[in-house]
Short mmCIF file of C-alpha atoms and ligand atoms in Angstrom, two decimals:
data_model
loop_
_atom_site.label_atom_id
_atom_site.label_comp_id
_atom_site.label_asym_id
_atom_site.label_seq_id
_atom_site.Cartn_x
_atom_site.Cartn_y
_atom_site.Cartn_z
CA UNK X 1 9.27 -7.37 14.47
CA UNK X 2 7.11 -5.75 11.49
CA UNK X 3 9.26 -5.57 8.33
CA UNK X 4 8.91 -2.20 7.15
CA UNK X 5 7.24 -1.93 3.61
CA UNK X 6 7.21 0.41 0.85
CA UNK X 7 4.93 0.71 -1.99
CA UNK X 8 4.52 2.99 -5.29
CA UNK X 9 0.99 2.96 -6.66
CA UNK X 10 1.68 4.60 -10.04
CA UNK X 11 -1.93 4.90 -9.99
CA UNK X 12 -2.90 5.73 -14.19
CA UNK X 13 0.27 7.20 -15.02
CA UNK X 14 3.10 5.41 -16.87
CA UNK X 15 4.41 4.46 -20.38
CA UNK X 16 6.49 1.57 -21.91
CA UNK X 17 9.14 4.25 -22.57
CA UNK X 18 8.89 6.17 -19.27
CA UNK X 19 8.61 3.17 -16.96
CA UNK X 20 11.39 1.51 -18.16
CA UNK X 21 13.43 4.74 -17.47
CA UNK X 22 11.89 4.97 -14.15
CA UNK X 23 12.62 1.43 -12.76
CA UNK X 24 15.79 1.36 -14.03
CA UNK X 25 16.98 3.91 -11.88
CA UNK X 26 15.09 3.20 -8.80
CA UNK X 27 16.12 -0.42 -8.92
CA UNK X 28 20.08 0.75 -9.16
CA UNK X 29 19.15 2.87 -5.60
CA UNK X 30 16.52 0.56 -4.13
CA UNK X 31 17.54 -3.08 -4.75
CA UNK X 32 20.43 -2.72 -2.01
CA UNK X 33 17.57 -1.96 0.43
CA UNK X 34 15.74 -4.97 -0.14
CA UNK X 35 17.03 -7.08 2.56
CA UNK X 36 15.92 -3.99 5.26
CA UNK X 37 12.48 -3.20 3.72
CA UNK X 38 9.63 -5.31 1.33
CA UNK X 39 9.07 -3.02 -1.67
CA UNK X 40 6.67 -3.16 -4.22
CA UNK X 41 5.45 -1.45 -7.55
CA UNK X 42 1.61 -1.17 -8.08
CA UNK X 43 1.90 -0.52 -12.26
CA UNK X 44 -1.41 -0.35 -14.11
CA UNK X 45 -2.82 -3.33 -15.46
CA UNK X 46 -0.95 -3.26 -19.13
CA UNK X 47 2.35 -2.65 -17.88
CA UNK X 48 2.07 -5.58 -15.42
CA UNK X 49 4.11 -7.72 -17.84
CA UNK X 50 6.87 -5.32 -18.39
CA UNK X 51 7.12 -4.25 -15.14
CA UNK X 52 7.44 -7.99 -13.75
CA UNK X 53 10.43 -8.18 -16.50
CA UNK X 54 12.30 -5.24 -15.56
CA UNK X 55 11.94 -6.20 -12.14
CA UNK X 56 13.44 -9.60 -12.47
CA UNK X 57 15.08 -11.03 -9.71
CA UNK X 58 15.92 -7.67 -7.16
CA UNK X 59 13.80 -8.39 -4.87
CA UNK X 60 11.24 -5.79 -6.03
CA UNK X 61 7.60 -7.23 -5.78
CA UNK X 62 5.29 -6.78 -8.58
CA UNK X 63 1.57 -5.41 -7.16
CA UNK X 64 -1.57 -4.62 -8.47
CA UNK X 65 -3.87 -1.81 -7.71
CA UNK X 66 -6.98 -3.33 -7.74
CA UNK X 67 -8.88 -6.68 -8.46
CA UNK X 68 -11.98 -7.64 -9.78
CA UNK X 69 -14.79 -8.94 -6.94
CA UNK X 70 -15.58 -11.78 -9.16
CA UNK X 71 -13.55 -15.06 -9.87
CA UNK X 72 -13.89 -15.41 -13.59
CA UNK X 73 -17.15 -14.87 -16.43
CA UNK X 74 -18.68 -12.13 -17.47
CA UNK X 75 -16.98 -9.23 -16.41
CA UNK X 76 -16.13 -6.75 -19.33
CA UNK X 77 -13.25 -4.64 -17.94
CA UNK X 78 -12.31 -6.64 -14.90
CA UNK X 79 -9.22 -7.85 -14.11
CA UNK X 80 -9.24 -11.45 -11.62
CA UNK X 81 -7.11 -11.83 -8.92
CA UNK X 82 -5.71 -15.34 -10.45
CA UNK X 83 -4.90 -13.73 -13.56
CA UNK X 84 -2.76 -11.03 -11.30
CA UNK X 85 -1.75 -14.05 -9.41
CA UNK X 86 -0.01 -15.42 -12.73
CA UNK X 87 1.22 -12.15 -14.01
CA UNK X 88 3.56 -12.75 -10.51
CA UNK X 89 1.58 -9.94 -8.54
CA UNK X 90 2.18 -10.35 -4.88
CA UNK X 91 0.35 -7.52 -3.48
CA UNK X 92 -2.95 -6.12 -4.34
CA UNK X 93 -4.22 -2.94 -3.34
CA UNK X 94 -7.99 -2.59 -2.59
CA UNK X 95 -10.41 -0.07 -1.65
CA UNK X 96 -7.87 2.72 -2.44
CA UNK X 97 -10.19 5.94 -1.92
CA UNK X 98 -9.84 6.81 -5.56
CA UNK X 99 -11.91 3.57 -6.14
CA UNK X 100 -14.21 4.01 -3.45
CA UNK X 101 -15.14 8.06 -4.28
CA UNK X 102 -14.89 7.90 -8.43
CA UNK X 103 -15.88 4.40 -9.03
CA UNK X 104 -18.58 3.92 -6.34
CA UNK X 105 -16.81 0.70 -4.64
CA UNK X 106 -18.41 -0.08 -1.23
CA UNK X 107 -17.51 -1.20 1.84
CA UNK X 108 -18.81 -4.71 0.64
CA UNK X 109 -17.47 -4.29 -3.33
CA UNK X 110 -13.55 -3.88 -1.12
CA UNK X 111 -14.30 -6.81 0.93
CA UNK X 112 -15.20 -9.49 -2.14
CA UNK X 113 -12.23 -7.92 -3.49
CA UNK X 114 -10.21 -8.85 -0.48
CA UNK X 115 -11.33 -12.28 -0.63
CA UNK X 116 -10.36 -12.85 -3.91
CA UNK X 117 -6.99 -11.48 -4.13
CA UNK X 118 -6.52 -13.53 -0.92
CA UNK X 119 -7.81 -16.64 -1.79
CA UNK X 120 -5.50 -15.80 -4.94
CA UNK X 121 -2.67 -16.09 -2.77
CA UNK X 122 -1.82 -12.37 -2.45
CA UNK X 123 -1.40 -9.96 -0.31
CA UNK X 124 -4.40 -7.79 0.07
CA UNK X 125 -3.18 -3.90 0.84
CA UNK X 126 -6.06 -2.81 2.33
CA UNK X 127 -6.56 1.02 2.03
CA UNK X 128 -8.95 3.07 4.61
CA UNK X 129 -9.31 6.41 5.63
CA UNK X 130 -11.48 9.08 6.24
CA UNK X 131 -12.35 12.54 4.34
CA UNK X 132 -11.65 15.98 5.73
CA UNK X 133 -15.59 15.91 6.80
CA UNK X 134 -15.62 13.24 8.54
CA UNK X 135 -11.98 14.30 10.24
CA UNK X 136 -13.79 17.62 11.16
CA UNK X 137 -16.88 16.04 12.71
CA UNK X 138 -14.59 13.49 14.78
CA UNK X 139 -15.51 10.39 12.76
CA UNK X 140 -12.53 9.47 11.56
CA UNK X 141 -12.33 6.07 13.90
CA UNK X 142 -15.67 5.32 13.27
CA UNK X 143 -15.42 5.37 9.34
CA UNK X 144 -12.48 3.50 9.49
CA UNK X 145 -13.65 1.06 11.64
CA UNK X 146 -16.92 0.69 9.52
CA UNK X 147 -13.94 0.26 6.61
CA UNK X 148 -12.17 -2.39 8.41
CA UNK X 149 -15.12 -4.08 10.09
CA UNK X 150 -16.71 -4.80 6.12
CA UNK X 151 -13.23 -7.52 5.57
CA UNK X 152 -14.17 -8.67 8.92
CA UNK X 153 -17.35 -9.72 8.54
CA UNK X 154 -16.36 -10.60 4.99
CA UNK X 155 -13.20 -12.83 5.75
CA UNK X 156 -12.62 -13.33 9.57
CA UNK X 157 -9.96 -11.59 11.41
CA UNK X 158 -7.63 -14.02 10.54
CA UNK X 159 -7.78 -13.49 6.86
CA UNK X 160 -7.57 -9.80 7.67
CA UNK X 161 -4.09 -10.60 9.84
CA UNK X 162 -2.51 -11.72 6.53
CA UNK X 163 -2.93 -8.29 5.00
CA UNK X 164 -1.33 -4.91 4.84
CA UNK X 165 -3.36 -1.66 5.83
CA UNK X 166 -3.02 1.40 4.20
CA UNK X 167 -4.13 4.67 6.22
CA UNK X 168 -5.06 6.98 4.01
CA UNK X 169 -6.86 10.44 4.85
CA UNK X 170 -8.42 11.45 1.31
CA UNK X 171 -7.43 14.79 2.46
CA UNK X 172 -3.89 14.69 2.12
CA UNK X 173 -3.98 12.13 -0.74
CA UNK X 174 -2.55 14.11 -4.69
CA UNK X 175 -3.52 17.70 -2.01
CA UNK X 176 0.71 18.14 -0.99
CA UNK X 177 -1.08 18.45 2.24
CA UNK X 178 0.25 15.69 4.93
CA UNK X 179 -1.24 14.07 8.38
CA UNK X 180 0.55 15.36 10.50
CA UNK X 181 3.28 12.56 12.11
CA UNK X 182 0.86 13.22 15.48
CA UNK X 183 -1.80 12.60 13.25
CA UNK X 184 -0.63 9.69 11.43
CA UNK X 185 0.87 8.19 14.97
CA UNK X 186 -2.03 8.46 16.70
CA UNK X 187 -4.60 6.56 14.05
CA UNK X 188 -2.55 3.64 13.14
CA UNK X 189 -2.40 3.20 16.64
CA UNK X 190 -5.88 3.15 16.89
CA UNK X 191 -6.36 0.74 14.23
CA UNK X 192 -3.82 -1.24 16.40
CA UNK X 193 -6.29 -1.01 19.37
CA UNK X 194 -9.67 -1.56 17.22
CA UNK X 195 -7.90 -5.00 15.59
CA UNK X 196 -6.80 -6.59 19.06
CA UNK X 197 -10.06 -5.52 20.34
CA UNK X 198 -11.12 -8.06 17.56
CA UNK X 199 -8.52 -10.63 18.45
CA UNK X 200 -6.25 -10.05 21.03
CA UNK X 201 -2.78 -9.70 19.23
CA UNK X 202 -3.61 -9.31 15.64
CA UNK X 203 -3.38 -5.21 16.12
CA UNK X 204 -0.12 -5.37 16.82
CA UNK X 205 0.93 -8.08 14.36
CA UNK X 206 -0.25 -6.02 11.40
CA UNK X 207 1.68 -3.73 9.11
CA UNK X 208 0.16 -0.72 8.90
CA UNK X 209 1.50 1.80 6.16
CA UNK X 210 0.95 5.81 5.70
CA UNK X 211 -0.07 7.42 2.29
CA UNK X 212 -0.97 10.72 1.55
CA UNK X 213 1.51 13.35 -0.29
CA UNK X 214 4.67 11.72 1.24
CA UNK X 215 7.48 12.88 0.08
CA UNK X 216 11.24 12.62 0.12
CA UNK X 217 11.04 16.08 2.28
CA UNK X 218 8.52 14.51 4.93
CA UNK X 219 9.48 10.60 5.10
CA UNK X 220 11.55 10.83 7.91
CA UNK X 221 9.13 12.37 10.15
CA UNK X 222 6.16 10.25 8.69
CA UNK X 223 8.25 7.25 9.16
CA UNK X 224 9.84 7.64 12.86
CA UNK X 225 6.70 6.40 14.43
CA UNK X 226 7.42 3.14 15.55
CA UNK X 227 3.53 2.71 14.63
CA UNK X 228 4.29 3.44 10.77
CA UNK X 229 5.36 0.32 9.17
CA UNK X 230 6.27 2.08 5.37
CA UNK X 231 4.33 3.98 3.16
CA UNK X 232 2.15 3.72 0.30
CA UNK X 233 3.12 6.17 -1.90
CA UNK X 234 1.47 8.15 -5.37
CA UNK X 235 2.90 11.06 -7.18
CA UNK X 236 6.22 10.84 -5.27
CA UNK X 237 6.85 7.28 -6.92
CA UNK X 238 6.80 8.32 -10.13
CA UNK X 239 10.22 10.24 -9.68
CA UNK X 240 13.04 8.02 -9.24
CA UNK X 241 15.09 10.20 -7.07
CA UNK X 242 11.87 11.45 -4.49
CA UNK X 243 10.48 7.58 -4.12
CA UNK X 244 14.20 6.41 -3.85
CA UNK X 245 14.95 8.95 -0.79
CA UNK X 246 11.82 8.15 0.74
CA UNK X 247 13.01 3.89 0.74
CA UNK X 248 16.37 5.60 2.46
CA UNK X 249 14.22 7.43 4.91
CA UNK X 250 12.45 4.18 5.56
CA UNK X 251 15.54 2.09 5.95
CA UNK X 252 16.90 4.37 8.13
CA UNK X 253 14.04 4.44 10.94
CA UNK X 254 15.29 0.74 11.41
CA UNK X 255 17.36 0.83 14.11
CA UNK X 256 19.69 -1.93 13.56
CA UNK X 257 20.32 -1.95 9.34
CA UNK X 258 21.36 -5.63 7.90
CA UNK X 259 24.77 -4.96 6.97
CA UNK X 260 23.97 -6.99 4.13
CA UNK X 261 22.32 -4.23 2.29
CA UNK X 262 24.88 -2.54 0.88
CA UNK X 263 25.79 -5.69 -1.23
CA UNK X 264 24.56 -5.95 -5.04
CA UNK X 265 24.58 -9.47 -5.42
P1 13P L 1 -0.03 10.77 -3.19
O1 13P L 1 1.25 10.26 -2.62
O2 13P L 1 0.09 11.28 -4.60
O3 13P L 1 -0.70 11.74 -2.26
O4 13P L 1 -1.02 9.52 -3.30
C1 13P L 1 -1.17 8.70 -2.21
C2 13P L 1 -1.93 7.52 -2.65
O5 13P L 1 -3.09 7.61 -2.99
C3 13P L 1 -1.22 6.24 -2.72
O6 13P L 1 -2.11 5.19 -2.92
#
């Protein structure tokens, strides 16, 4: 069975003051979830240190929400996926759409990122998706697939197994407007189908996550698809009580909860 996971990507928001106010309550609602769902915080790169403090020992993972395509040298600006790596990141985000449309990242820029945070020893979180365009002209498979195909060729499908995918329409991503759970239902499961067309299996093996303007008000619904592993999740993580009720809507799609949960140890 797929572990369900749950992710904030504070994206550039944050301070030392208002993260630390943040966390604290989130951990006090979240850590007795941990054994039921992963969960991890995607801080920006400065906050990486304090954020790894503050989450200690819950059983919070520390993430990162992007990674530099290059090992080490001459990189003013970059960030490597070792150095992550020894900051205690876990999970990595790459080709989140914000870095693909603003920062001109291409299909092959994502995929040496991939590599990296891999061979890094992290989990890659994969983001794809298409725009409203290519939703309206019907190529929202085919972009993704051009998306997914890029690691692929980049890495092998077995690299790609040990990641996380993130569907995420730019259309409903910071709009308040949401795939529908049809919507969302329908395309992971079509990733699904693409990736054991690849390698009979691996679709199904995957965790694949939602993102786009989920909130505490829509979780449930997003998350009742037994094809939605979790949820990668922006503005709605930087409120302790919204991204906290959306873990609870998560936990509660799982049909038998570890009774362990509700300890604090
Ligand atoms: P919002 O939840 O703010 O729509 O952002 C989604 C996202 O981009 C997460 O990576």
């Amino acid at each position: 069975m797929r572990k369900p996971i749950l992710i904030a990507n504070w994206k550039m928001n944050g301070s030392l003051h208002s993260n630390q106010a943040l966390l604290v309550r989130i951990l006090a609602k979240l850590r007795p979830l941990r054994k039921t769902i992963d969960m991890a915080i995607c801080p920006p790169f400065p906050y990486l240190f304090q954020v790894r403090d503050l989450l200690g020992y819950t059983g919070l993972s520390l993430g990162a929400q992007n990674a530099s395509v290059a090992a080490s040298g001459a990189h003013t600006g970059e960030v490597s996926a070792t150095m992550l790596r020894e900051m205690g990141c876990r999970y990595v985000l790459v080709g989140h759409s914000e870095r693909r449309a603003l920062y001109h990242e291409s299909d092959r820029d994502v995929a040496a990122r991939f590599r990296q945070v891999l061979s890094a020893g992290m989990t890659p979180v994969l983001c794809v998706g298409e725009t409203l365009g290519e939703r309206e002209q019907g190529q929202t498979m085919a972009t993704i697939e051009r998306q997914l195909q890029a690691v692929i060729d980049e890495t092998g499908m077995a690299d790609l197994a040990a990641s996380v995918i993130a569907y995420e329409p730019v259309w409903a991503i910071g709009t308040g407007r949401t795939a529908t759970p049809e919507q969302v239902s329908e395309t992971h499961r079509t990733i699904r189908q693409f990736l054991d067309g690849c390698q009979a299996g691996a679709g199904e093996a995957l965790r694949i996550v939602y993102g786009g303007s989920v909130k505490a008000s829509n979780a449930a619904a997003l998350f009742q698809s037994p094809e939605v592993d979790g949820g990668l999740i922006g503005g709605a993580s930087l409120q302790a009580d919204e991204f906290s009720d959306i873990g609870a809507a998560l936990a509660s799609t799982l049909a038998e909860a570890d009774c362990e949960c509700d300890t604090l140890d």
